[in-house]
Amino acid sequence: MSAALGRPKPPRLAFITGASSGIGQALAQCFFDAGWQLALVARREAELRAWAVGQGWPAERWRVYGADVAQTDSIVAAGHACLAAQGVPDVVIANAGISVGIDTAERGDIDVMAQTFAINNVGMAATFHPFIGPMRSRGSGTLVGIASVASIRGLPGHGAYCASKAGVVSYCESLRGELRDAGVKVVTIVPGYVDTPLTRGNRYGMPFLMSAEAFAKRAVQAIEAGTSYRVIPWQMGVAAKLLRVLPNALFDRLLAGRPRKARKT
């Protein structure tokens, strides 16, 4: 066997947005435990860096990039900085997102809706943008969009969030078709209710609630398998599909009086 064949492969690299808390942080820990190198992105750069240092991780295994996914130039710059410092990632996870209730009758909530789309949709495309060309050239890579079961049916008071996450699913499906012949995979992960700072303020029951750590383990398995679409946990996927096939009149009656997501104001 030649020396080249016997040389160990370098660790794989995962680029993760929204890594300062919740699902993003749990994914970072899960990938690190599996031996990956990390490119971690968040607006709260100092907080994310302090958390990573606190884990006692070797400095050569990770880097932090400060960026705001709502600002296209900011997240694109973070992507290019990663390419220059660490190379082309094997996996890019567009995880950063917000969830807030709106009332379309309120003028201020139209701006909240625009911000939701800027982060959850345009921010996702901007996250992927710097890596598509290099991944195409290499002929491999995985782009991961974090959606939500809220994408399956519109919930009262959740118009911005549900619409944005439905957009994530459709966008990832389109991108998957575009990159199919380039060797680049697109994976859509659809969380049910996960215990994070984003969900702890919810004013309604959350069936099949799971920890961020348990979710991350299942998500990483789906990503490594190259699964195109996965609802986690599967029980929430079954429940969501049942809601999808309910006649509108029955669906509307079922949700009548359900507490709404808190508005930003």
Short mmCIF file of C-alpha atoms in Angstrom, two decimals:
data_model
loop_
_atom_site.label_atom_id
_atom_site.label_comp_id
_atom_site.label_asym_id
_atom_site.label_seq_id
_atom_site.Cartn_x
_atom_site.Cartn_y
_atom_site.Cartn_z
CA MET A 1 0.00 0.00 0.00
CA SER A 2 1.35 3.45 -0.91
CA ALA A 3 1.87 6.18 1.68
CA ALA A 4 -0.93 8.19 0.08
CA LEU A 5 -3.41 5.34 0.41
CA GLY A 6 -2.44 4.79 4.02
CA ARG A 7 -2.76 8.48 5.00
CA PRO A 8 -5.80 9.16 7.25
CA LYS A 9 -8.50 11.39 5.83
CA PRO A 10 -8.73 14.91 7.30
CA PRO A 11 -11.73 15.56 9.60
CA ARG A 12 -14.89 16.63 7.82
CA LEU A 13 -16.08 20.21 8.23
CA ALA A 14 -19.58 21.40 9.21
CA PHE A 15 -20.66 25.04 8.79
CA ILE A 16 -23.60 25.82 11.12
CA THR A 17 -25.55 29.06 11.50
CA GLY A 18 -27.49 29.96 14.63
CA ALA A 19 -24.93 28.03 16.67
CA SER A 20 -25.07 30.15 19.84
CA SER A 21 -28.08 28.34 21.35
CA GLY A 22 -30.81 25.74 20.90
CA ILE A 23 -30.73 23.39 17.93
CA GLY A 24 -27.63 24.99 16.40
CA GLN A 25 -25.60 24.55 19.56
CA ALA A 26 -26.78 20.96 19.99
CA LEU A 27 -25.86 20.18 16.37
CA ALA A 28 -22.39 21.69 16.92
CA GLN A 29 -21.83 19.46 19.94
CA CYS A 30 -23.06 16.39 18.10
CA PHE A 31 -20.82 16.97 15.09
CA PHE A 32 -17.83 17.69 17.34
CA ASP A 33 -18.39 14.45 19.27
CA ALA A 34 -18.41 12.62 15.93
CA GLY A 35 -14.95 13.98 15.11
CA TRP A 36 -15.87 16.81 12.73
CA GLN A 37 -14.25 20.23 12.48
CA LEU A 38 -16.62 23.14 12.99
CA ALA A 39 -17.32 26.53 11.44
CA LEU A 40 -19.82 28.13 13.80
CA VAL A 41 -21.82 31.25 12.96
CA ALA A 42 -23.95 33.55 15.10
CA ARG A 43 -24.74 37.21 15.66
CA ARG A 44 -23.69 36.78 19.28
CA GLU A 45 -20.10 35.99 18.34
CA ALA A 46 -18.57 36.58 21.79
CA GLU A 47 -21.21 34.42 23.49
CA LEU A 48 -20.70 31.60 20.99
CA ARG A 49 -16.92 31.78 21.35
CA ALA A 50 -17.17 31.69 25.15
CA TRP A 51 -19.40 28.61 24.96
CA ALA A 52 -17.00 26.80 22.60
CA VAL A 53 -14.01 27.64 24.81
CA GLY A 54 -15.98 26.39 27.80
CA GLN A 55 -16.36 22.98 26.17
CA GLY A 56 -12.59 22.58 26.29
CA TRP A 57 -12.41 21.88 22.55
CA PRO A 58 -8.96 21.96 20.91
CA ALA A 59 -8.56 25.29 19.10
CA GLU A 60 -7.66 23.62 15.79
CA ARG A 61 -11.06 21.90 15.65
CA TRP A 62 -13.27 24.99 15.44
CA ARG A 63 -13.65 28.61 14.36
CA VAL A 64 -16.34 31.18 15.07
CA TYR A 65 -17.65 33.68 12.52
CA GLY A 66 -19.83 36.61 13.53
CA ALA A 67 -22.64 37.25 11.05
CA ASP A 68 -26.27 38.31 10.82
CA VAL A 69 -28.20 36.10 8.39
CA ALA A 70 -30.75 38.89 7.96
CA GLN A 71 -28.00 40.91 6.26
CA THR A 72 -27.04 39.16 3.02
CA ASP A 73 -23.56 40.67 2.76
CA SER A 74 -22.82 39.71 6.37
CA ILE A 75 -23.56 35.99 6.05
CA VAL A 76 -22.00 35.78 2.56
CA ALA A 77 -18.81 37.31 4.00
CA ALA A 78 -18.80 34.70 6.77
CA GLY A 79 -19.07 31.97 4.15
CA HIS A 80 -16.12 33.34 2.19
CA ALA A 81 -14.10 33.70 5.39
CA CYS A 82 -14.75 30.02 6.14
CA LEU A 83 -13.64 29.01 2.64
CA ALA A 84 -10.41 30.98 3.05
CA ALA A 85 -9.61 29.75 6.55
CA GLN A 86 -10.95 26.19 6.63
CA GLY A 87 -11.75 25.16 3.09
CA VAL A 88 -14.96 23.88 1.52
CA PRO A 89 -17.31 22.40 4.14
CA ASP A 90 -18.71 18.90 3.75
CA VAL A 91 -22.00 20.03 5.32
CA VAL A 92 -23.58 23.49 5.50
CA ILE A 93 -26.55 23.81 7.87
CA ALA A 94 -28.79 26.88 7.54
CA ASN A 95 -30.28 26.67 11.02
CA ALA A 96 -30.65 30.32 12.07
CA GLY A 97 -34.28 31.35 12.25
CA ILE A 98 -36.93 33.21 14.22
CA SER A 99 -40.47 32.38 15.27
CA VAL A 100 -42.87 35.13 16.27
CA GLY A 101 -46.62 35.64 16.05
CA ILE A 102 -48.19 38.32 13.88
CA ASP A 103 -51.51 40.06 13.39
CA THR A 104 -51.86 41.27 9.81
CA ALA A 105 -54.24 44.01 10.99
CA GLU A 106 -51.31 45.63 12.81
CA ARG A 107 -49.04 47.72 10.57
CA GLY A 108 -45.93 46.99 12.63
CA ASP A 109 -46.42 43.26 12.18
CA ILE A 110 -45.97 43.58 8.42
CA ASP A 111 -42.39 44.63 9.18
CA VAL A 112 -42.08 41.64 11.52
CA MET A 113 -43.21 39.40 8.66
CA ALA A 114 -40.61 40.94 6.34
CA GLN A 115 -37.92 40.34 8.96
CA THR A 116 -39.06 36.73 9.37
CA PHE A 117 -38.71 36.09 5.64
CA ALA A 118 -35.37 37.93 5.55
CA ILE A 119 -33.95 35.57 8.18
CA ASN A 120 -35.75 32.28 7.54
CA ASN A 121 -35.76 32.37 3.72
CA VAL A 122 -33.39 34.89 2.17
CA GLY A 123 -30.91 34.21 4.97
CA MET A 124 -30.94 30.52 4.12
CA ALA A 125 -30.23 31.15 0.43
CA ALA A 126 -27.46 33.59 1.38
CA THR A 127 -25.98 30.98 3.73
CA PHE A 128 -25.78 28.42 0.94
CA HIS A 129 -24.64 30.86 -1.76
CA PRO A 130 -20.84 30.97 -1.14
CA PHE A 131 -20.56 27.19 -1.06
CA ILE A 132 -22.56 26.08 -4.09
CA GLY A 133 -19.84 26.87 -6.65
CA PRO A 134 -17.02 25.23 -4.67
CA MET A 135 -19.14 22.17 -3.88
CA ARG A 136 -20.09 21.83 -7.55
CA SER A 137 -16.42 22.02 -8.53
CA ARG A 138 -15.51 19.38 -5.96
CA GLY A 139 -18.50 17.23 -6.88
CA SER A 140 -19.66 16.68 -3.31
CA GLY A 141 -21.23 18.34 -0.30
CA THR A 142 -24.50 18.58 1.59
CA LEU A 143 -26.69 21.64 2.11
CA VAL A 144 -29.16 21.35 5.00
CA GLY A 145 -32.24 23.51 5.50
CA ILE A 146 -33.95 23.48 8.90
CA ALA A 147 -37.71 23.82 8.34
CA SER A 148 -40.55 23.02 10.79
CA VAL A 149 -43.72 20.97 10.98
CA ALA A 150 -45.40 24.38 11.00
CA SER A 151 -44.72 24.32 7.25
CA ILE A 152 -47.39 21.66 6.72
CA ARG A 153 -50.49 23.71 7.63
CA GLY A 154 -51.06 27.35 8.48
CA LEU A 155 -51.80 27.99 12.15
CA PRO A 156 -53.78 31.03 13.38
CA GLY A 157 -51.44 33.79 14.53
CA HIS A 158 -48.44 32.02 13.00
CA GLY A 159 -48.83 33.30 9.44
CA ALA A 160 -45.28 34.61 9.02
CA TYR A 161 -43.58 31.60 10.58
CA CYS A 162 -45.70 28.96 8.85
CA ALA A 163 -45.35 30.68 5.46
CA SER A 164 -41.59 31.09 5.87
CA LYS A 165 -41.07 27.45 6.82
CA ALA A 166 -43.28 26.26 3.95
CA GLY A 167 -40.99 28.38 1.81
CA VAL A 168 -37.95 26.60 3.26
CA VAL A 169 -39.37 23.22 2.22
CA SER A 170 -40.17 24.36 -1.32
CA TYR A 171 -36.87 26.20 -1.73
CA CYS A 172 -34.84 23.18 -0.63
CA GLU A 173 -36.83 20.95 -2.96
CA SER A 174 -36.07 23.29 -5.86
CA LEU A 175 -32.39 23.48 -4.94
CA ARG A 176 -32.19 19.70 -4.67
CA GLY A 177 -33.33 19.38 -8.28
CA GLU A 178 -30.88 22.03 -9.44
CA LEU A 179 -27.88 20.33 -7.80
CA ARG A 180 -28.86 16.73 -8.41
CA ASP A 181 -26.34 16.17 -11.22
CA ALA A 182 -23.54 18.06 -9.46
CA GLY A 183 -23.03 15.54 -6.65
CA VAL A 184 -24.34 18.03 -4.07
CA LYS A 185 -27.10 16.80 -1.77
CA VAL A 186 -29.85 18.96 -0.28
CA VAL A 187 -31.41 17.73 2.97
CA THR A 188 -34.56 19.18 4.53
CA ILE A 189 -34.88 18.59 8.27
CA VAL A 190 -38.34 19.24 9.71
CA PRO A 191 -38.34 19.54 13.51
CA GLY A 192 -41.44 19.03 15.58
CA TYR A 193 -41.42 20.65 19.01
CA VAL A 194 -37.87 20.93 20.39
CA ASP A 195 -37.09 22.35 23.82
CA THR A 196 -35.17 25.55 22.97
CA PRO A 197 -35.36 29.24 23.92
CA LEU A 198 -37.50 29.65 20.77
CA THR A 199 -40.25 27.34 22.04
CA ARG A 200 -40.19 27.91 25.80
CA GLY A 201 -42.45 30.95 25.47
CA ASN A 202 -45.16 29.03 23.61
CA ARG A 203 -48.60 29.36 25.21
CA TYR A 204 -50.00 26.04 24.01
CA GLY A 205 -49.34 22.32 24.37
CA MET A 206 -46.37 20.87 22.48
CA PRO A 207 -46.89 17.16 21.77
CA PHE A 208 -43.83 14.91 21.38
CA LEU A 209 -41.57 17.63 22.82
CA MET A 210 -37.94 16.50 22.69
CA SER A 211 -34.63 17.87 23.92
CA ALA A 212 -32.32 19.70 21.53
CA GLU A 213 -29.67 17.03 22.14
CA ALA A 214 -31.99 14.15 21.20
CA PHE A 215 -33.13 16.05 18.11
CA ALA A 216 -29.54 16.80 17.05
CA LYS A 217 -28.51 13.14 17.19
CA ARG A 218 -31.37 12.10 14.90
CA ALA A 219 -30.76 15.06 12.59
CA VAL A 220 -27.06 14.23 12.19
CA GLN A 221 -27.98 10.63 11.35
CA ALA A 222 -30.35 11.87 8.62
CA ILE A 223 -27.75 14.31 7.28
CA GLU A 224 -25.01 11.69 7.14
CA ALA A 225 -27.41 9.32 5.36
CA GLY A 226 -28.21 12.02 2.80
CA THR A 227 -31.95 11.72 3.48
CA SER A 228 -33.75 14.29 1.34
CA TYR A 229 -36.60 15.01 3.82
CA ARG A 230 -36.96 13.95 7.45
CA VAL A 231 -39.48 14.91 10.13
CA ILE A 232 -38.10 14.55 13.68
CA PRO A 233 -39.58 12.94 15.69
CA TRP A 234 -41.43 10.63 13.32
CA GLN A 235 -44.55 10.72 15.52
CA MET A 236 -44.88 14.43 14.79
CA GLY A 237 -44.62 13.67 11.10
CA VAL A 238 -47.58 11.29 11.33
CA ALA A 239 -49.63 13.85 13.27
CA ALA A 240 -48.78 16.58 10.76
CA LYS A 241 -49.78 14.43 7.80
CA LEU A 242 -53.11 13.69 9.44
CA LEU A 243 -53.67 17.42 9.89
CA ARG A 244 -52.78 17.97 6.23
CA VAL A 245 -55.58 15.69 5.00
CA LEU A 246 -58.26 17.07 7.33
CA PRO A 247 -61.00 18.98 5.50
CA ASN A 248 -60.63 22.71 6.01
CA ALA A 249 -63.86 23.03 7.98
CA LEU A 250 -62.77 20.36 10.45
CA PHE A 251 -59.23 21.76 10.68
CA ASP A 252 -60.55 25.26 11.41
CA ARG A 253 -62.92 23.93 14.07
CA LEU A 254 -60.12 21.91 15.68
CA LEU A 255 -57.92 25.01 16.06
CA ALA A 256 -60.69 27.36 17.20
CA GLY A 257 -59.68 29.04 20.46
CA ARG A 258 -56.10 27.71 20.36
CA PRO A 259 -53.69 30.20 21.99
CA ARG A 260 -51.64 32.09 19.43
CA LYS A 261 -47.91 32.63 19.26
CA ALA A 262 -46.92 35.78 21.16
CA ARG A 263 -46.44 38.81 18.92
CA LYS A 264 -43.11 40.65 18.98
CA THR A 265 -44.72 43.73 20.52
#
